[in-house]
């Protein structure tokens, strides 16, 4: 039933959104300042080439305009022509694929897109075939706090080197098939999202219904215990037959005879019905067994 509910939701996400939350497959944005290395988590995009296995190091330059929804200025001219440059771009205002394409067209070798007013990470995708075919640089998505820290460092230094680090045993399922058609991309992304959605919903199901089941079990245990307690405190009635183990009523000191009505207290002591009724009646408050003094609850 859960699968039937998830299918249309995840499918709509694939075809209507240009970005969406996905499973945690991290690369790291690392920079060094004052002999201290700092790193931030980032998600690799599902368009353009993957971040190289050996990582990618370059000068970080903030895009102008910052959202890169229009063509942006290129890296600084002169210097070492072999140096790589990475564009820092803010989210929103236009599709993510357009932002990355503008960074590529300006001469950047990679792009870091950051969230705005959120630390949430999303995997960047596109269902626009033209953009998907044109994007040829790797890109990652990171949170707002990472962008603020990187901007502070850029403001205090002439140039900041950052490295996109690929952890050992890193595997991004976006690149299981190097070249996918737009239909394949949507289907492949659907497979990734469905797996994530299913695991997430199963986890939520266990959390929510696990608590409910636990409460039901506890309630049943309490009810069962209460019933057992009431049953164990109940006075039962029996008719004496020859051969029964009961012999004498300690209240009237008479022996039991065939057909006598007896009452058995919760403590298992036995008396004539009329004898124990009279005994309990003359006890105004705390009613107890004549022999063991165990409290007896009388039904009202």
XYZ file of C-alpha atoms in Angstrom:
300
model
C 0.000 0.000 0.000
C 2.856 2.391 0.856
C 4.440 1.689 -2.545
C 1.221 2.667 -4.319
C 1.155 5.969 -2.437
C 4.833 6.725 -3.048
C 4.846 5.941 -6.782
C 2.967 9.026 -8.062
C 4.639 11.347 -5.537
C 8.191 10.383 -6.481
C 7.369 10.347 -10.196
C 5.991 13.887 -9.999
C 9.201 14.951 -8.224
C 11.302 13.626 -11.134
C 9.468 15.389 -13.950
C 8.352 18.657 -12.322
C 11.334 19.672 -10.163
C 14.815 20.562 -11.276
C 16.260 19.612 -7.917
C 15.139 17.257 -5.138
C 16.404 15.709 -1.882
C 18.209 12.433 -2.349
C 20.126 9.776 -0.466
C 23.304 10.884 1.267
C 26.212 10.348 -1.157
C 28.768 12.917 0.016
C 31.861 14.512 -1.404
C 33.664 17.163 0.678
C 34.614 20.779 0.052
C 37.938 21.280 1.843
C 40.053 24.415 2.334
C 43.115 25.226 4.427
C 43.588 28.348 6.532
C 46.280 29.011 9.137
C 47.481 25.388 8.956
C 43.941 24.188 9.719
C 41.851 22.187 7.276
C 38.085 22.686 7.270
C 35.626 20.583 5.329
C 31.936 20.734 4.437
C 29.617 18.022 3.185
C 28.276 18.340 -0.338
C 26.178 16.303 -2.755
C 27.473 15.618 -6.248
C 25.152 16.625 -9.079
C 23.371 14.164 -11.352
C 24.306 16.173 -14.439
C 27.662 16.868 -16.024
C 30.659 14.618 -15.276
C 31.314 13.313 -11.754
C 33.956 14.849 -9.513
C 37.250 13.144 -10.496
C 38.240 10.217 -8.305
C 41.498 11.979 -7.443
C 39.591 15.120 -6.418
C 39.578 18.577 -7.952
C 41.532 21.587 -6.605
C 41.158 25.167 -7.729
C 40.739 28.842 -6.830
C 37.259 29.654 -5.532
C 35.599 32.715 -7.090
C 32.129 33.985 -6.202
C 29.894 34.315 -9.244
C 28.684 37.762 -10.339
C 25.714 37.862 -10.330
C 25.769 35.538 -7.324
C 22.835 33.394 -8.514
C 24.375 32.907 -12.001
C 20.939 33.114 -13.610
C 22.553 35.278 -16.301
C 25.997 34.946 -17.904
C 28.665 35.551 -15.251
C 32.120 37.066 -15.326
C 35.012 34.732 -15.983
C 38.008 33.877 -13.768
C 40.804 36.473 -13.330
C 42.943 36.930 -16.414
C 46.715 36.227 -16.409
C 48.629 34.150 -13.872
C 48.983 30.417 -14.229
C 46.859 29.387 -17.197
C 46.808 25.789 -15.967
C 45.149 26.735 -12.662
C 41.579 25.526 -12.191
C 38.838 27.913 -11.083
C 35.680 26.951 -9.203
C 32.568 29.166 -9.147
C 30.582 29.691 -5.913
C 26.900 30.156 -6.823
C 23.747 30.720 -4.740
C 20.592 28.665 -5.141
C 17.142 29.805 -6.432
C 15.804 32.236 -9.071
C 16.517 29.894 -11.997
C 17.138 26.186 -12.757
C 20.296 24.693 -11.291
C 21.362 23.352 -14.677
C 21.346 26.900 -16.079
C 23.608 28.110 -13.263
C 26.172 25.369 -13.870
C 26.065 25.947 -17.623
C 26.775 29.674 -17.131
C 29.770 28.829 -14.934
C 31.076 26.489 -17.615
C 30.589 29.060 -20.362
C 32.499 31.649 -18.281
C 35.537 29.345 -18.120
C 35.179 27.688 -14.701
C 36.261 24.075 -14.293
C 33.705 23.267 -11.566
C 30.853 24.832 -9.607
C 29.777 24.823 -5.964
C 26.101 25.726 -5.539
C 25.024 26.573 -1.985
C 21.621 26.631 -0.318
C 20.027 29.837 0.986
C 18.658 30.060 4.542
C 19.003 26.294 4.885
C 21.547 23.552 5.486
C 19.482 21.076 3.475
C 21.415 19.344 0.691
C 19.781 18.447 -2.610
C 21.007 16.518 -5.617
C 21.044 18.716 -8.708
C 19.313 17.211 -11.744
C 17.667 18.463 -14.917
C 15.096 17.059 -17.315
C 15.975 19.589 -20.004
C 17.777 17.573 -22.661
C 19.625 20.561 -24.163
C 21.125 21.610 -20.828
C 21.942 18.033 -19.852
C 23.924 17.555 -23.046
C 25.810 20.837 -22.755
C 26.943 20.676 -19.115
C 30.526 19.427 -19.101
C 31.909 20.417 -15.679
C 31.410 18.704 -12.296
C 29.358 20.439 -9.626
C 28.297 19.902 -6.028
C 25.647 21.303 -3.695
C 26.366 22.406 -0.122
C 24.629 24.232 2.770
C 24.442 27.929 3.594
C 26.909 27.811 6.516
C 29.599 26.490 4.162
C 29.084 29.433 1.791
C 29.288 31.965 4.647
C 32.544 30.496 5.903
C 34.022 30.349 2.412
C 33.058 33.988 1.768
C 34.724 35.074 5.027
C 37.933 33.356 3.992
C 37.756 34.857 0.486
C 37.346 38.301 2.042
C 40.475 37.927 4.184
C 42.782 36.400 1.576
C 43.763 37.274 -1.984
C 42.848 33.833 -3.202
C 41.425 30.719 -1.619
C 42.159 27.188 -2.770
C 39.422 24.642 -2.247
C 39.477 20.943 -3.034
C 36.521 18.745 -3.912
C 37.519 15.541 -2.151
C 36.104 12.164 -3.143
C 36.185 9.785 -0.130
C 37.549 6.278 -0.435
C 34.898 3.748 -1.532
C 32.762 6.661 -2.765
C 30.010 5.518 -5.115
C 27.525 7.860 -6.727
C 24.728 5.823 -8.349
C 24.102 8.692 -10.801
C 27.110 7.512 -12.762
C 26.414 3.789 -12.973
C 25.661 4.452 -16.634
C 27.875 7.135 -18.110
C 25.513 8.329 -20.862
C 21.765 8.261 -20.380
C 18.978 9.623 -22.519
C 16.555 12.026 -20.867
C 14.070 9.175 -20.409
C 16.792 6.990 -18.916
C 17.833 9.842 -16.627
C 14.298 10.246 -15.334
C 13.889 6.493 -14.858
C 17.295 6.176 -13.200
C 16.581 9.107 -10.899
C 13.187 7.564 -10.141
C 14.942 4.336 -9.094
C 17.234 6.290 -6.762
C 14.410 8.345 -5.325
C 12.064 5.383 -4.931
C 14.709 3.488 -2.977
C 15.267 6.498 -0.756
C 11.533 7.178 -0.342
C 10.838 3.529 0.451
C 13.556 3.351 3.096
C 12.440 6.662 4.575
C 8.785 5.641 4.706
C 9.651 2.242 6.172
C 11.682 4.012 8.840
C 8.804 6.391 9.600
C 6.367 3.475 9.585
C 8.481 1.633 12.152
C 8.826 4.753 14.293
C 5.154 5.739 14.236
C 3.538 2.305 14.287
C 6.225 0.879 16.575
C 5.149 3.367 19.244
C 1.480 2.564 18.611
C 2.099 -1.179 18.788
C 4.114 -0.718 21.971
C 1.239 1.245 23.527
C -1.266 -1.441 22.495
C 0.900 -4.190 23.992
C 1.331 -2.229 27.228
C -2.428 -1.615 27.411
C -3.161 -5.317 26.905
C -0.658 -6.218 29.606
C -2.195 -3.731 32.042
C -5.734 -4.917 31.289
C -4.682 -8.554 31.620
C -2.929 -7.826 34.905
C -5.981 -5.994 36.255
C -8.263 -8.870 35.281
C -5.916 -11.385 36.899
C -5.745 -9.266 40.048
C -9.530 -8.941 40.214
C -9.890 -12.655 39.613
C -7.303 -13.476 42.276
C -9.162 -11.260 44.780
C -12.587 -12.720 44.022
C -14.471 -14.852 46.560
C -15.605 -18.065 44.905
C -18.563 -20.244 45.873
C -18.447 -24.038 46.073
C -20.750 -26.862 47.200
C -19.206 -29.344 49.634
C -19.023 -32.957 48.504
C -17.879 -35.937 50.506
C -14.174 -36.392 49.964
C -13.363 -32.715 49.513
C -10.209 -31.596 51.321
C -12.096 -29.041 53.398
C -13.054 -30.309 56.904
C -14.110 -27.712 59.468
C -15.293 -24.101 59.383
C -13.106 -22.266 61.901
C -15.814 -19.645 62.496
C -18.605 -21.972 63.717
C -16.264 -24.947 64.409
C -18.743 -27.328 62.673
C -17.677 -29.944 60.156
C -18.815 -29.575 56.586
C -21.652 -31.775 55.404
C -22.746 -32.917 51.956
C -24.401 -30.016 50.119
C -23.127 -27.209 52.360
C -22.484 -23.968 50.494
C -18.909 -22.885 51.037
C -17.056 -19.705 50.203
C -13.354 -19.743 49.285
C -11.435 -16.536 49.934
C -8.589 -15.319 47.634
C -6.133 -16.654 50.233
C -7.657 -20.166 49.690
C -9.168 -20.451 53.180
C -12.683 -21.960 53.176
C -15.737 -21.186 55.359
C -19.474 -21.715 55.426
C -21.037 -19.067 53.213
C -23.240 -17.647 55.964
C -20.377 -17.735 58.498
C -17.920 -15.723 56.403
C -20.663 -13.301 55.287
C -21.454 -12.539 58.923
C -17.736 -12.230 59.745
C -17.112 -9.759 56.970
C -20.299 -7.839 57.770
C -19.241 -7.061 61.343
C -15.866 -5.675 60.131
C -16.647 -1.995 59.459
C -13.664 -1.022 57.291
C -10.712 -3.345 56.642
C -12.160 -6.774 55.999
C -9.706 -9.668 56.456
C -9.563 -13.465 56.502
C -10.157 -14.863 60.030
C -7.120 -17.125 59.758
C -4.343 -15.274 57.869
C -5.652 -11.689 58.141
C -5.165 -11.110 54.388
C -7.368 -8.275 53.171
C -10.537 -9.330 51.381
C -12.318 -7.177 48.797
C -16.076 -7.599 48.924
C -18.030 -6.862 45.757
C -20.597 -4.105 46.212
